[in-house]
Structure formats: structure tokens, C-alpha cells
mmCIF file of C-alpha atoms in Angstrom:
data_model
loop_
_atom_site.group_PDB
_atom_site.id
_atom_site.type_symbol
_atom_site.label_atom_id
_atom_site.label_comp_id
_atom_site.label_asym_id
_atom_site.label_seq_id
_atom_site.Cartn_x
_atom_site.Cartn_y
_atom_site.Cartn_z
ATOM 1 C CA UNK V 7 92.642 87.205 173.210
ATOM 2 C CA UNK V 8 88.967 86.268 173.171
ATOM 3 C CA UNK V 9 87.327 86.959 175.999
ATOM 4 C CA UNK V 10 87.265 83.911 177.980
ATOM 5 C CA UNK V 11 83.543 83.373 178.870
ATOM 6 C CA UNK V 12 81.087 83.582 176.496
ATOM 7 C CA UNK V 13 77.737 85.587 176.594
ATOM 8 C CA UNK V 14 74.570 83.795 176.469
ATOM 9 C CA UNK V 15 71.159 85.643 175.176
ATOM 10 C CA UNK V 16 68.052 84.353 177.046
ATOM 11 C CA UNK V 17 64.765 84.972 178.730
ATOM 12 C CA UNK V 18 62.676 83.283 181.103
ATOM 13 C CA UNK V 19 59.894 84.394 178.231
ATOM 14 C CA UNK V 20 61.631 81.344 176.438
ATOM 15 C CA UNK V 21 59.977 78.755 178.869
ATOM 16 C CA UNK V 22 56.779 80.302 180.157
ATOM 17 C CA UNK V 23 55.030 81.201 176.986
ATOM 18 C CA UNK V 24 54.495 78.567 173.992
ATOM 19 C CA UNK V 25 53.445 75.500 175.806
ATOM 20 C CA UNK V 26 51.494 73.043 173.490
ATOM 21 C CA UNK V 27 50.194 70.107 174.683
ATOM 22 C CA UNK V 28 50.166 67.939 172.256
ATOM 23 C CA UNK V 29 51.076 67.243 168.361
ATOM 24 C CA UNK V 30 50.904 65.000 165.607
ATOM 25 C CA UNK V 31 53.774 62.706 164.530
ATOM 26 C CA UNK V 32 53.494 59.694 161.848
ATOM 27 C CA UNK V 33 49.821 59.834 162.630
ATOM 28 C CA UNK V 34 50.329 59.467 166.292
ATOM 29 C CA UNK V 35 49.128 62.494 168.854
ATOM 30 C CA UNK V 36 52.602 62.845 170.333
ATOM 31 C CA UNK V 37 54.098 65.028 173.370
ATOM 32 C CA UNK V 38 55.441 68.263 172.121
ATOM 33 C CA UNK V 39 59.049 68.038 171.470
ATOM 34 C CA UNK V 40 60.178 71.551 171.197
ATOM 35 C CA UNK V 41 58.864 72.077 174.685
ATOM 36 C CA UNK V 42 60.405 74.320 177.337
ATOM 37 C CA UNK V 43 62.567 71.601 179.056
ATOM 38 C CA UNK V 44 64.716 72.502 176.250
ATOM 39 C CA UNK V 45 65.706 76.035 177.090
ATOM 40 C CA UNK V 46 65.771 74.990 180.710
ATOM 41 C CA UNK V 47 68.314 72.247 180.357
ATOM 42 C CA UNK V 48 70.790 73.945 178.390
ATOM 43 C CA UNK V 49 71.252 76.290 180.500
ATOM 44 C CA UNK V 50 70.730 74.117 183.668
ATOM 45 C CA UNK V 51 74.381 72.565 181.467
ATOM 46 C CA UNK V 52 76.000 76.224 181.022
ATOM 47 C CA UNK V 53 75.611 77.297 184.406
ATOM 48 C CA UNK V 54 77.560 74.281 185.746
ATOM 49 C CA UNK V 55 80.443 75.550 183.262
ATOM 50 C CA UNK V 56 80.042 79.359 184.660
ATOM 51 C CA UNK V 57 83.784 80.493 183.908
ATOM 52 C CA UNK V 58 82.897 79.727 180.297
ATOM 53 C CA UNK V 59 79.733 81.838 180.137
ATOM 54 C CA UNK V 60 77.707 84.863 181.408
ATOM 55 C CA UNK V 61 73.960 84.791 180.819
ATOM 56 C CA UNK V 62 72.368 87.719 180.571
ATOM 57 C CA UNK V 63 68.390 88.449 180.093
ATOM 58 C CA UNK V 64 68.419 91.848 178.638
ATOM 59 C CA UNK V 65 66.421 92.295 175.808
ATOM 60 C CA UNK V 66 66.039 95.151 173.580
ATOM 61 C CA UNK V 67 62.329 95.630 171.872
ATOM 62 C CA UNK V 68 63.900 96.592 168.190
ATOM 63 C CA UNK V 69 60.869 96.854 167.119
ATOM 64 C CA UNK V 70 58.612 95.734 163.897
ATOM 65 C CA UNK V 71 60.656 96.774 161.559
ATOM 66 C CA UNK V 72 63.712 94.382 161.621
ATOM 67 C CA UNK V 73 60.582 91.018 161.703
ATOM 68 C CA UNK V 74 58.855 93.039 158.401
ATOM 69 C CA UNK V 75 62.122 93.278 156.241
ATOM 70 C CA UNK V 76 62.029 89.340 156.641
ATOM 71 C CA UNK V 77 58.292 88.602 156.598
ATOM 72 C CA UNK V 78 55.600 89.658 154.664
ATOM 73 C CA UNK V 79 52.345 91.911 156.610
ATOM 74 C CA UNK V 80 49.711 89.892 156.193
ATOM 75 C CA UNK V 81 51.319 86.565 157.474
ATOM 76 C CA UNK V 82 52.403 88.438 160.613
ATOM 77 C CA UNK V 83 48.754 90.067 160.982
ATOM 78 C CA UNK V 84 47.894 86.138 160.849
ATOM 79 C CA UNK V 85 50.292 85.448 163.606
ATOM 80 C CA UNK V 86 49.169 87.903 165.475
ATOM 81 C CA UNK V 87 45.489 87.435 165.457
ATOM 82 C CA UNK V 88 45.277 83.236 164.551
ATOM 83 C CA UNK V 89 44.338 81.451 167.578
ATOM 84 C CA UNK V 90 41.694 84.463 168.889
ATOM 85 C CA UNK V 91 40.129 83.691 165.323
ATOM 86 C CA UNK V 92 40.506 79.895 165.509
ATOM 87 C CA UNK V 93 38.385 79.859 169.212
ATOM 88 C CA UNK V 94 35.489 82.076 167.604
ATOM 89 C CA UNK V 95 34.997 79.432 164.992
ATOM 90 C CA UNK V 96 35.072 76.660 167.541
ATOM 91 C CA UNK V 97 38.575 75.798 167.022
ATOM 92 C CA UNK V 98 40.342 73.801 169.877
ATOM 93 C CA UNK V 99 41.794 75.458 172.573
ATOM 94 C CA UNK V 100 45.030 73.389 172.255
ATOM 95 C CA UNK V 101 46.279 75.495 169.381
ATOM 96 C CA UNK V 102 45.922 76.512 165.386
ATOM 97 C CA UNK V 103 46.109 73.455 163.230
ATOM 98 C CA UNK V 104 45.585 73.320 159.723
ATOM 99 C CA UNK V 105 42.764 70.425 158.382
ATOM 100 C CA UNK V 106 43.551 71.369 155.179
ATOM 101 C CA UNK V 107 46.424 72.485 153.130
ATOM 102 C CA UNK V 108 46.674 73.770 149.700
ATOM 103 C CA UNK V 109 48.610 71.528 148.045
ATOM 104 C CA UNK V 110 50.578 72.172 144.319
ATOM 105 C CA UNK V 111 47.775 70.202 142.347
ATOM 106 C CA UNK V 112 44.705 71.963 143.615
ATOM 107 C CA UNK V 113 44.014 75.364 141.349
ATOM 108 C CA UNK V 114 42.353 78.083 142.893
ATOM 109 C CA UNK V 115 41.244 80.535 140.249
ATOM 110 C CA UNK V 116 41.907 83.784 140.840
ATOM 111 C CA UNK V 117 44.184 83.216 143.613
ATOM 112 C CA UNK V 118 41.827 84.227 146.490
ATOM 113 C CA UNK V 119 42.757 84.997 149.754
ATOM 114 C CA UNK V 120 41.482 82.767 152.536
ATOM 115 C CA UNK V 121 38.602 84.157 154.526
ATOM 116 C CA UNK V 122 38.788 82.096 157.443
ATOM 117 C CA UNK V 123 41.468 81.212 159.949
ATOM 118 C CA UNK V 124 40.084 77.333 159.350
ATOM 119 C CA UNK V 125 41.059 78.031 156.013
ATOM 120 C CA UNK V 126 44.034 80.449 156.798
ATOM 121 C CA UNK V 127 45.848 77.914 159.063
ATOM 122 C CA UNK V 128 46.490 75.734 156.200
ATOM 123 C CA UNK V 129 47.197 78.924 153.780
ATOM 124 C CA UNK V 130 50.109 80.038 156.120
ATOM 125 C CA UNK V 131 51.517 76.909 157.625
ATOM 126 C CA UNK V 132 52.808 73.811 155.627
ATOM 127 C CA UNK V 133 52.882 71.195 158.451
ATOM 128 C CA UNK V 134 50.883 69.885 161.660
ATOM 129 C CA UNK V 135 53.939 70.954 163.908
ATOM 130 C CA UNK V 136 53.821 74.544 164.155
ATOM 131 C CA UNK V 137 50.647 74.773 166.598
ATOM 132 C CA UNK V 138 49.195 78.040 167.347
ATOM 133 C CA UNK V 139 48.485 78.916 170.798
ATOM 134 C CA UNK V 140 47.206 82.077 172.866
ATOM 135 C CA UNK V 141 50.710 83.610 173.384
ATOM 136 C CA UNK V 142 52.859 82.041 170.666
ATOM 137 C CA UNK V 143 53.060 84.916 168.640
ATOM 138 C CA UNK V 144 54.550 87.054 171.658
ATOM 139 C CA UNK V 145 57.113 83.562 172.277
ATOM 140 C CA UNK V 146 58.244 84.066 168.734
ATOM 141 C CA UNK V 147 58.409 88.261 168.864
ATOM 142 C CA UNK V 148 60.428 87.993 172.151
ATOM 143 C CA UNK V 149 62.811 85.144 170.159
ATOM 144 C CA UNK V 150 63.313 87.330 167.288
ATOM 145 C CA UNK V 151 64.352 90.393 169.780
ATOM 146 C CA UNK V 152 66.310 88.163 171.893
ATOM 147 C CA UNK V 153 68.373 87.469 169.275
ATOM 148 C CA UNK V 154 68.135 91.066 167.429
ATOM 149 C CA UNK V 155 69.955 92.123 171.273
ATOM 150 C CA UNK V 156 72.657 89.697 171.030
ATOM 151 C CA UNK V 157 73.076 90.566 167.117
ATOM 152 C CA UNK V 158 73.720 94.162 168.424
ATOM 153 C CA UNK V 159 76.204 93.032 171.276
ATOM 154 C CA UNK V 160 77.915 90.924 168.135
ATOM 155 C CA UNK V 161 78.568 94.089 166.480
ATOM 156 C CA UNK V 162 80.579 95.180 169.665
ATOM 157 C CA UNK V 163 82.616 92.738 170.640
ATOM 158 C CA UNK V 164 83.768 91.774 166.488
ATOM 159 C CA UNK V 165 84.510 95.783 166.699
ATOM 160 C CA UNK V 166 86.598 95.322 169.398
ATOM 161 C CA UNK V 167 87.924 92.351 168.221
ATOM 162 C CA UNK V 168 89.483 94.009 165.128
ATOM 163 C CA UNK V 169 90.857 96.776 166.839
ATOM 164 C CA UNK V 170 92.689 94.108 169.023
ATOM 165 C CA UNK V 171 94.080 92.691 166.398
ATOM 166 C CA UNK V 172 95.629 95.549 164.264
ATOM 167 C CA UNK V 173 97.139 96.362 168.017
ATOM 168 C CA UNK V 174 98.409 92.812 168.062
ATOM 169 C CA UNK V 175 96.860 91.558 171.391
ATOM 170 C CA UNK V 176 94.191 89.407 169.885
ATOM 171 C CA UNK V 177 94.651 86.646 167.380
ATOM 172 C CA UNK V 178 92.054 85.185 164.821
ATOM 173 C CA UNK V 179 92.651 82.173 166.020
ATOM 174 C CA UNK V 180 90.629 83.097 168.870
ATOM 175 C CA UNK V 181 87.333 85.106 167.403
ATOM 176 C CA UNK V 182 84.730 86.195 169.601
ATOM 177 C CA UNK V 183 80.719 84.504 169.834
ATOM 178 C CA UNK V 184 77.727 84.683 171.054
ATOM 179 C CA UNK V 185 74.633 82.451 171.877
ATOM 180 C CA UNK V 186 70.937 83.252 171.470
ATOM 181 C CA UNK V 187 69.241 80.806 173.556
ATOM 182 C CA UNK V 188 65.933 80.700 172.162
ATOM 183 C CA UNK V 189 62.534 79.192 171.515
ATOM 184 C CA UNK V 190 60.610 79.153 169.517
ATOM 185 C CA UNK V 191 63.289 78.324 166.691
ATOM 186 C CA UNK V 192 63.238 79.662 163.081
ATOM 187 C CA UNK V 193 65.325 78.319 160.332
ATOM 188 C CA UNK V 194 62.252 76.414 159.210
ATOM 189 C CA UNK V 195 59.725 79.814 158.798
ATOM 190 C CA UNK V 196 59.741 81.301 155.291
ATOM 191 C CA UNK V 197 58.774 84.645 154.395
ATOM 192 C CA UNK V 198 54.932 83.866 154.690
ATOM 193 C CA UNK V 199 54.574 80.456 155.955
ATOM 194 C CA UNK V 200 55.548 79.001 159.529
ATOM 195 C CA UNK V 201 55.924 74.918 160.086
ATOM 196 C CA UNK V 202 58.497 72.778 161.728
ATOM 197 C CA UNK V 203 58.028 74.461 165.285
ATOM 198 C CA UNK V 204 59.280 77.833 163.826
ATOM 199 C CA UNK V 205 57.133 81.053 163.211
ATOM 200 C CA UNK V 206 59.606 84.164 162.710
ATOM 201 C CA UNK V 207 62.936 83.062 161.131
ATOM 202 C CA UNK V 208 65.123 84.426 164.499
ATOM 203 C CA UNK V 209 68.270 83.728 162.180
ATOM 204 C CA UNK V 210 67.054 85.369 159.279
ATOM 205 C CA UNK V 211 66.093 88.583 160.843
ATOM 206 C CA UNK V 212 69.640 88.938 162.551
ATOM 207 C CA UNK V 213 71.284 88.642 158.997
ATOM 208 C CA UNK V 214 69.332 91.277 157.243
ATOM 209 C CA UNK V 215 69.649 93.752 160.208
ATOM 210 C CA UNK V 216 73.186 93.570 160.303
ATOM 211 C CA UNK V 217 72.844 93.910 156.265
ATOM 212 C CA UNK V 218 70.346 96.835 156.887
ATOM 213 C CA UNK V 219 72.645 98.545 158.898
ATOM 214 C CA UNK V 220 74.201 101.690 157.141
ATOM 215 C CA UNK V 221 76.959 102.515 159.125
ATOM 216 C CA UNK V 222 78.482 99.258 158.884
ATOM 217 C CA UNK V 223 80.891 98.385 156.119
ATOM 218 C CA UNK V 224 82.309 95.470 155.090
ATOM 219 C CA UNK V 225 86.492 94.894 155.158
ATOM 220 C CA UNK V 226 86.256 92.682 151.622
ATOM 221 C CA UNK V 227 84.887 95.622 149.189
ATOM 222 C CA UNK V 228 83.583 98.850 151.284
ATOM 223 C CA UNK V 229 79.524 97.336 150.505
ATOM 224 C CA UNK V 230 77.289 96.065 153.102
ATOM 225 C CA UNK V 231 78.456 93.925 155.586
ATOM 226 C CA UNK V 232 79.086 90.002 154.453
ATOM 227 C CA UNK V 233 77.253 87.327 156.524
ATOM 228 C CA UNK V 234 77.660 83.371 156.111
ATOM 229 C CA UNK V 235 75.180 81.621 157.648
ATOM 230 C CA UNK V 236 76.002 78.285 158.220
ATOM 231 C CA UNK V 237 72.851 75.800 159.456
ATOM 232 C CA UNK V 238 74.100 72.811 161.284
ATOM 233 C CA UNK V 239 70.461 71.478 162.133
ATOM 234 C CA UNK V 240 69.819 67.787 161.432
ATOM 235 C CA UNK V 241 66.985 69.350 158.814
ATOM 236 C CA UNK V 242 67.382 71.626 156.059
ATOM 237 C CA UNK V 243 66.338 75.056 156.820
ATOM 238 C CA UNK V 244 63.905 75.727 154.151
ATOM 239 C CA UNK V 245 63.034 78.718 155.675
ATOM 240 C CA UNK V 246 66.314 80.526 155.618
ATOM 241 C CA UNK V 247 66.773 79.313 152.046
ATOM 242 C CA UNK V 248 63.651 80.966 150.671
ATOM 243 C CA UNK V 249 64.322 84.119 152.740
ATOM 244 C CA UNK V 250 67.441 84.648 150.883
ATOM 245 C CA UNK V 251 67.585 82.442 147.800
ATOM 246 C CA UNK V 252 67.592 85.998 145.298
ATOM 247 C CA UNK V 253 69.951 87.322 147.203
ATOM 248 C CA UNK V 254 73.897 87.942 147.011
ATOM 249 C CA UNK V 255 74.385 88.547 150.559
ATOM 250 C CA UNK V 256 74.343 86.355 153.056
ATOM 251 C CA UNK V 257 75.955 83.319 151.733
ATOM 252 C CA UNK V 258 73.888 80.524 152.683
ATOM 253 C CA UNK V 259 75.257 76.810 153.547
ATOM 254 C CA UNK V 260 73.277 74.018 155.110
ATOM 255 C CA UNK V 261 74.183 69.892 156.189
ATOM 256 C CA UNK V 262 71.344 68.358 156.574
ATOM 257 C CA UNK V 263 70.340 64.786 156.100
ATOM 258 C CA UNK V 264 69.255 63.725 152.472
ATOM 259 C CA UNK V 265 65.542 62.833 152.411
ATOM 260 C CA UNK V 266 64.592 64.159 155.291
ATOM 261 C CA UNK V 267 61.748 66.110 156.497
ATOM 262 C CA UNK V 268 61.240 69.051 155.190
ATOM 263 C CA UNK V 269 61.557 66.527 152.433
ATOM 264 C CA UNK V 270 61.040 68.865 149.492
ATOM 265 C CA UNK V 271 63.780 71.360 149.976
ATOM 266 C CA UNK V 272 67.408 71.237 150.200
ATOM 267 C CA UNK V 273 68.459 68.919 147.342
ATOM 268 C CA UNK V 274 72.519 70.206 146.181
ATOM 269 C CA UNK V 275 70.392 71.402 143.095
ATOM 270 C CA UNK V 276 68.840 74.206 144.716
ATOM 271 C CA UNK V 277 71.652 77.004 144.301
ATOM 272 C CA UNK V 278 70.157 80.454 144.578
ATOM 273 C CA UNK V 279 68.282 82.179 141.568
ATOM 274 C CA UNK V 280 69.004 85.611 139.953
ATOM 275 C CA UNK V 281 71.971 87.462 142.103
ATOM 276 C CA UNK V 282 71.881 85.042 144.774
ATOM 277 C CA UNK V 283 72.660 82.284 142.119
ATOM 278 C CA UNK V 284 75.763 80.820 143.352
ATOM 279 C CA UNK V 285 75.194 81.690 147.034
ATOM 280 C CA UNK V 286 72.754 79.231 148.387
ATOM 281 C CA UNK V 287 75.050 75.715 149.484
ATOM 282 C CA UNK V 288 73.117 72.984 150.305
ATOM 283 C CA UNK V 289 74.890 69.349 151.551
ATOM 284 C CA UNK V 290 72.644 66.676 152.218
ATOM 285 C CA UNK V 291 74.084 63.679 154.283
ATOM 286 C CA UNK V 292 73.182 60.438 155.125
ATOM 287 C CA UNK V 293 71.736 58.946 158.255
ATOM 288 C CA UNK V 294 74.735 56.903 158.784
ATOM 289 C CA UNK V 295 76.971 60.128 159.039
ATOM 290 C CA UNK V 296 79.598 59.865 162.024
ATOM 291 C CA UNK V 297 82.031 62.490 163.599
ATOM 292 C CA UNK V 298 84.518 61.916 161.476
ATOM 293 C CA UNK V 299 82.179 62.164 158.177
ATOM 294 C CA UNK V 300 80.235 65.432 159.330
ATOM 295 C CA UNK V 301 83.571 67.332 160.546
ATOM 296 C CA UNK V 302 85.664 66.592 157.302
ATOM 297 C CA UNK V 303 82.379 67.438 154.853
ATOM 298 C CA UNK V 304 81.962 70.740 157.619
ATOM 299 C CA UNK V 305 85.533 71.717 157.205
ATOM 300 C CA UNK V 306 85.318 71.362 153.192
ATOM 301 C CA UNK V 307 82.716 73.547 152.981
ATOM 302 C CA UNK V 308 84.660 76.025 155.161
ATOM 303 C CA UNK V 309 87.408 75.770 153.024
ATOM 304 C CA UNK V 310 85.181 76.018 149.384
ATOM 305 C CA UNK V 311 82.618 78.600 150.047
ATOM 306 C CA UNK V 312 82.997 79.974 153.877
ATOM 307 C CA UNK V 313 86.456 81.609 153.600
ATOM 308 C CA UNK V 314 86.029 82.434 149.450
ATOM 309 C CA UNK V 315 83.174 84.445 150.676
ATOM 310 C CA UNK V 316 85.573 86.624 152.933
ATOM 311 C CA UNK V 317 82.506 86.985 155.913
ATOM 312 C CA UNK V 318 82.550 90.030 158.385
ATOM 313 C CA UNK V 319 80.225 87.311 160.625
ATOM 314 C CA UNK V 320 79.147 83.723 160.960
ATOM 315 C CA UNK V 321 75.648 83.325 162.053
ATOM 316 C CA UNK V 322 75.190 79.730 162.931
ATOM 317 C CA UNK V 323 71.868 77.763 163.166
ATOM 318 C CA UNK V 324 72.953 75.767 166.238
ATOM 319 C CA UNK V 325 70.592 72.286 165.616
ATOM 320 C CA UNK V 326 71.996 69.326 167.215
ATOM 321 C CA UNK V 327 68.886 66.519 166.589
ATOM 322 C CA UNK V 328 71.765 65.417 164.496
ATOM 323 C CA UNK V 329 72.663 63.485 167.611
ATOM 324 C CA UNK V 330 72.485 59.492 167.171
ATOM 325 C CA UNK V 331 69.774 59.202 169.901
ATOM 326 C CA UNK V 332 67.743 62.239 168.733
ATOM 327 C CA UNK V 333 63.934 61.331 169.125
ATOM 328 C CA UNK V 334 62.845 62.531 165.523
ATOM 329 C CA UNK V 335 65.738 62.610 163.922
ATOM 330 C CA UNK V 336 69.542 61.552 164.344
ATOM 331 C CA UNK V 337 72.867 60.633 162.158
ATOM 332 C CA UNK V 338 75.681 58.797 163.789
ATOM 333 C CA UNK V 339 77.127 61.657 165.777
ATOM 334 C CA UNK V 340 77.975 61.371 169.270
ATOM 335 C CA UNK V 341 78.287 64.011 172.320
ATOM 336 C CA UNK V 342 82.238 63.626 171.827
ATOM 337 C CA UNK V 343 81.437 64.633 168.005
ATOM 338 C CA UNK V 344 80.619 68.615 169.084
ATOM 339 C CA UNK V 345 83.243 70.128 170.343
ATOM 340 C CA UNK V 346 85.105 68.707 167.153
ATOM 341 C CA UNK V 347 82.047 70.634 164.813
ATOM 342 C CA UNK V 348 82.862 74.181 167.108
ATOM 343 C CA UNK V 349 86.476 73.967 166.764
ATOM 344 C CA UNK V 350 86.073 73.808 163.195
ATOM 345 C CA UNK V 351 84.017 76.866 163.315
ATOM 346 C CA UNK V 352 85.948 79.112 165.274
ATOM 347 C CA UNK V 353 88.910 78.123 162.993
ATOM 348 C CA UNK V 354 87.560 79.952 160.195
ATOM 349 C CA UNK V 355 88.761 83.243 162.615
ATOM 350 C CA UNK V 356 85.395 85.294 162.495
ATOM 351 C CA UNK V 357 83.532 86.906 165.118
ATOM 352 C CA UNK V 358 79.879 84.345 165.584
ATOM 353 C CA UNK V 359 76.675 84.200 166.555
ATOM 354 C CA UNK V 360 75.171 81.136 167.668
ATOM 355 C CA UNK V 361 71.352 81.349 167.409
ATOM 356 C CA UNK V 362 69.293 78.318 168.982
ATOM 357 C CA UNK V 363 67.583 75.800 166.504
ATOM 358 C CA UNK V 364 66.623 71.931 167.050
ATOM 359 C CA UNK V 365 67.062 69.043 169.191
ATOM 360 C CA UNK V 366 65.089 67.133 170.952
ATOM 361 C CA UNK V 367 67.107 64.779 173.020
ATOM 362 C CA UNK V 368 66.787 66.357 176.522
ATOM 363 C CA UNK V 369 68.780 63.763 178.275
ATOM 364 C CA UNK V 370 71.957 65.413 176.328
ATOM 365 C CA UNK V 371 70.900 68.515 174.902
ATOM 366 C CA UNK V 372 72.762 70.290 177.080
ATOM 367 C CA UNK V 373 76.034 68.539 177.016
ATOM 368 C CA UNK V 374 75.598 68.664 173.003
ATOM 369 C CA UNK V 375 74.971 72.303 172.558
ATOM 370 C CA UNK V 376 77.803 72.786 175.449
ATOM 371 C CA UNK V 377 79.968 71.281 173.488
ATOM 372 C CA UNK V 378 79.952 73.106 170.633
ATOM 373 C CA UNK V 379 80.464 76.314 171.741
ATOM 374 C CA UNK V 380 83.061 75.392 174.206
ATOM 375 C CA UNK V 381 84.603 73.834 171.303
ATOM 376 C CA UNK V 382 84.362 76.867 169.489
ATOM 377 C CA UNK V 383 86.298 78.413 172.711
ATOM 378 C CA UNK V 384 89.432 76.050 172.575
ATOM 379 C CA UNK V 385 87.743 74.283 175.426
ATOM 380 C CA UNK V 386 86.784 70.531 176.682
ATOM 381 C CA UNK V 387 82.866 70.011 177.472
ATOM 382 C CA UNK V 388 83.032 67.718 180.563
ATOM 383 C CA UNK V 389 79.377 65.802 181.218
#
């Protein structure tokens, strides 16, 4: 059997660092929505389920190196040094916003390099959401190693998992997962460019570190380890796509709403270039989308590309502003809907992380991200 409480990834880094005040919204300075209520009320919600799951905050530093195989050096020297450069040029102490960004039609001859961070915040960052503060590069480091710890722990418990079933007292109808509890989120950072609240692609990282990994082999063919990733977030993570659109391993899938910010990515055409042709899913959705549409479209492409691809692990982008009352974004889905979406992941039989993306309905975000992973246990989410 599964073990029967869950282990949840976290830090109290997660809420105290990475506060902006403010942002911009349909033109309209706006409260910032991924704000650290969020971490705090989910797991105010799992603690009042606490024979389901065990929260732990240790956190491994893994270093540089697993961030750099994902992102490119100068973007993370950016990071790392924007919003000290932004207050020297008489930036606003709120945070890094671009004023200007490059757009498609605008040639720059010879391709130069920005110069400035006025300059460099629209050069690395494609939207007004992703502000910069004093500490949100050490928010989004301490995300990415959060999740890098409970990567590792995955590792264990699928191990043991195996062995338990060859010995016959586990079933795959009962895989093991995890939860990284995390903010900043990620799916929406690319390889050099951050936007839609996201900075270093948490996800992202996990998957090519359990790629990277040499002693690890994969049960389908003896090669590196096989990772799905399968993004559940209201918007399509752009991000994650460009990460990995060349590339064989992981598989990529994504439902996301059709038309919908990021707007330009995530259309069914987009299917992966070179060897990763083939491996890049996306399923846009409309707004009207209930339970009933999401879970049988979910389980399809569980059934079509998921279980083809013969995973060693599901990494899941856990968004759930796919909720009907979501404040920036929403389909039809209701808090009775996500238990339904969990069960239908843990049938697929793998071992799973669970890695923290979107939603900004605080009122239920905890009852909605409850309920999918107690769905993915077998188990009723009560409110």
C-alpha cells in the first residue's frame, strides 16, 4: 500500500520573502494576487486533514547547478542583481518593471545586449506581472530547492514503491506523491525570460535533475529516466514548453484555456521541434469547461500520450485558477470537480510529484488544492 499520509514540501521562506505591493491588471494598479496568503491557506486546509499529510520544512541547498541546466547565466546574473540596479537608476522601490518591451516588429541591428536594467527589465521579462523586488530572487532560489528536496524524497519512496510491488504488498493502484508547496511558481519562466509571477521554472528544474541523474535508469528501455509532466494550470505553461520543446524526454502535456493569457503560446499546433517533435501536447479548452468536460478530456490524454509514454514519474503543475470563481481566470469547475481530476491521476499507477502553480481564489484555494491530492489518495476532501 501507499503510504497513507502524504508529504508536503514547504518553507516559511514561501511567505516572508516576495511581497509586492502592488501590480498592473487591464490597466488597473491591482493588489498582488500571487501573494503569501496563498501558501498560508493551503496549508492552514492540510493541517486540518493531518492523517492525510506530514509537512516537513527541510530543504536541501542543491546548489546552482540543477537552476543553470534549465536557465541560461546571464538571465540568472539579471535575477540576481535587478532590483539593486533598478534603485541606482531611480527605479521604484516597489519592484522591477519593464516600461518597455522589445516587441517582434522592432529590429535591433546587431542584436545588442541591453546596458541598463531600465532597459534589461523589458529584455528579460515579457509581462508587467513578474515584479522584481529586494529578495525575490532568494524567494525563487529557495522554491526551486524546495522542490529539488522533495524531487529527491520522490526518488525514495517510487524506489520503494517498486520493490513493494514485485514483493506483492503494494499495488499500482495506489502510487505514491508528493507536494511542493511553493511560491513563487514557475511553469510560466522560460529559459531566459520570467513573467506571469514566475522567475525559475521550479517544475522544470525537477524534470531535468531527475533526467540528469546517472544512476537512475528507466524500466521502459534501460535510458534516462522518463518524466510526463502534466500542467493542469488554468494557463498554458509557456515556460515549461520552451524549456523542453527540442527535447525527447520529458513528455510534455498541458489543458489550458484557449485564448488565454499567455495568449501567444499553447495553440494544439505547437508540437515539439527536432527530437522533441511529437512530445510537446497542448489542449486548449474553453471557458465554459465543467467537471465532467475537463475530467473526460484529462483522462483521454492519459489514455493517448501519458501511458504510451510508459513514465518512471508524473510531475504535475498543480494550478487550480481553473476554478469558476477564480479572480483572473476561471472555467466552469467546481471544488467537488478536484478530487475527480486527482483520482484520474493517480489512476495512471505512477509514483508523483505535485509542484505548486496558480490560483488565486483564497476563499477556496485550500479546499481546491486539498482536493486534488486527496483525490489522488483514494480520499474525500471535506470543507
Amino acid at each position: 500500500m501507499a503510504p497513507s499520509r502524504m508529504k508536503v514540501f514547504t518553507s516559511t521562506l514561501c511567505t516572508t520573502m516576495h511581497t509586492p505591493a502592488y501590480e498592473f491588471l487591464s490597466g488597473a494598479e491591482t493588489h498582488y494576487y500571487e501573494s503569501p496568503d496563498r501558501r498560508d491557506v493551503i496549508l492552514k486546509y492540510l493541517e486540518t486533514q493531518d492523517d492525510s499529510f506530514e509537512v516537513t520544512e527541510r530543504t536541501e541547498d542543491f546548489g546552482a547547478g540543477p537552476i543553470e541546466r534549465v536557465h541560461k547565466q546571464d538571465f540568472l546574473d539579471y535575477l540576481k542583481t535587478a532590483y539593486e540596479e533598478w534603485i541606482k537608476e531611480g527605479g521604484h522601490p516597489n519592484g522591477v518593471l519593464p516600461g518597455t518591451i522589445p516587441h517582434y516588429k522592432v529590429a535591433r541591428l546587431g542584436k545588442l545586449k541591453a546596458s541598463n536594467c531600465l532597459a534589461k527589465s523589458g529584455e528579460y521579462c515579457f509581462d508587467m506581472s513578474a515584479v522584481i523586488t529586494k529578495d525575490t530572487f532568494k524567494a525563487a532560489w529557495n522554491a526551486a530547492q524546495v522542490t529539488l528536496t522533495a524531487t529527491k524524497d520522490l526518488v525514495r519512496v517510487a524506489d520503494e514503491f517498486e520493490q513493494s510491488v514485485v514483493a506483492g504488498t503494494a499495488s499500482r493502484d495506489n502510487p505514491p506523491g508528493l507536494y511542493a508547496l511553493v511560491r513563487p511558481p514557475g511553469h510560466h519562466a522560460q529559459s531566459d525570460i520570467c513573467g506571469g509571477y514566475c522567475y525559475l521554472n521550479n517544475l522544470a528544474i525537477a524534470a531535468q535533475w531527475l533526467i540528469d541523474q546517472p544512476d537512475l535508469k528507466s524500466k521502459a528501455d534501460g535510458g534516462p529516466k522518463r518524466i510526463a509532466i502534466l500542467d493542469i494550470d488554468f494557463h498554458h505553461g509557456n515556460g515549461t514548453q520552451e524549456i523542453f520543446y527540442t527535447a525527447a524526454n520529458p513528455l510534455y502535456t498541458s489543458l489550458h484555456s484557449v485564448e488565454d493569457y499567455p495568449y501567444f503560446t499553447g495553440s494544439a499546433l505547437e508540437k515539439g521541434e527536432g527530437e522533441g517533435l511529437g512530445f510537446n501536447i497542448n489542449i486548449p479548452l474553453p471557458h465554459a469547461t465543467t467537471n465532467d468536460d475537463y475530467v473526460e478530456t484529462l483522462d483521454k490524454l492519459i489514455q493517448d500520450h501519458v501511458i504510451p509514454f510508459k513514465p518512471d514519474y508524473i510531475l504535475v503543475s498543480l494550478g487550480v485558477d481553473t476554478y469558476k470563481d477564480d479572480p483572473i481566470a476561471g472555467f466552469l469547475i467546481t471544488s467537488e470537480g478536484y478530487p475527480r481530476i486527482g483520482n484520474s491521476i493517480r489512476k495512471i499507477g505512477v509514483p508523483t510529484l505535485f509542484v505548486q502553480e496558480g490560483g488565486y481564489c483564497i476563499e477556496k484555494l485550500g479546499l481546491n488544492v486539498g482536493g486534488i491530492l486527496l483525490g489522488y489518495m483514494g480520499k474525500p476532501a471535506s470543507a
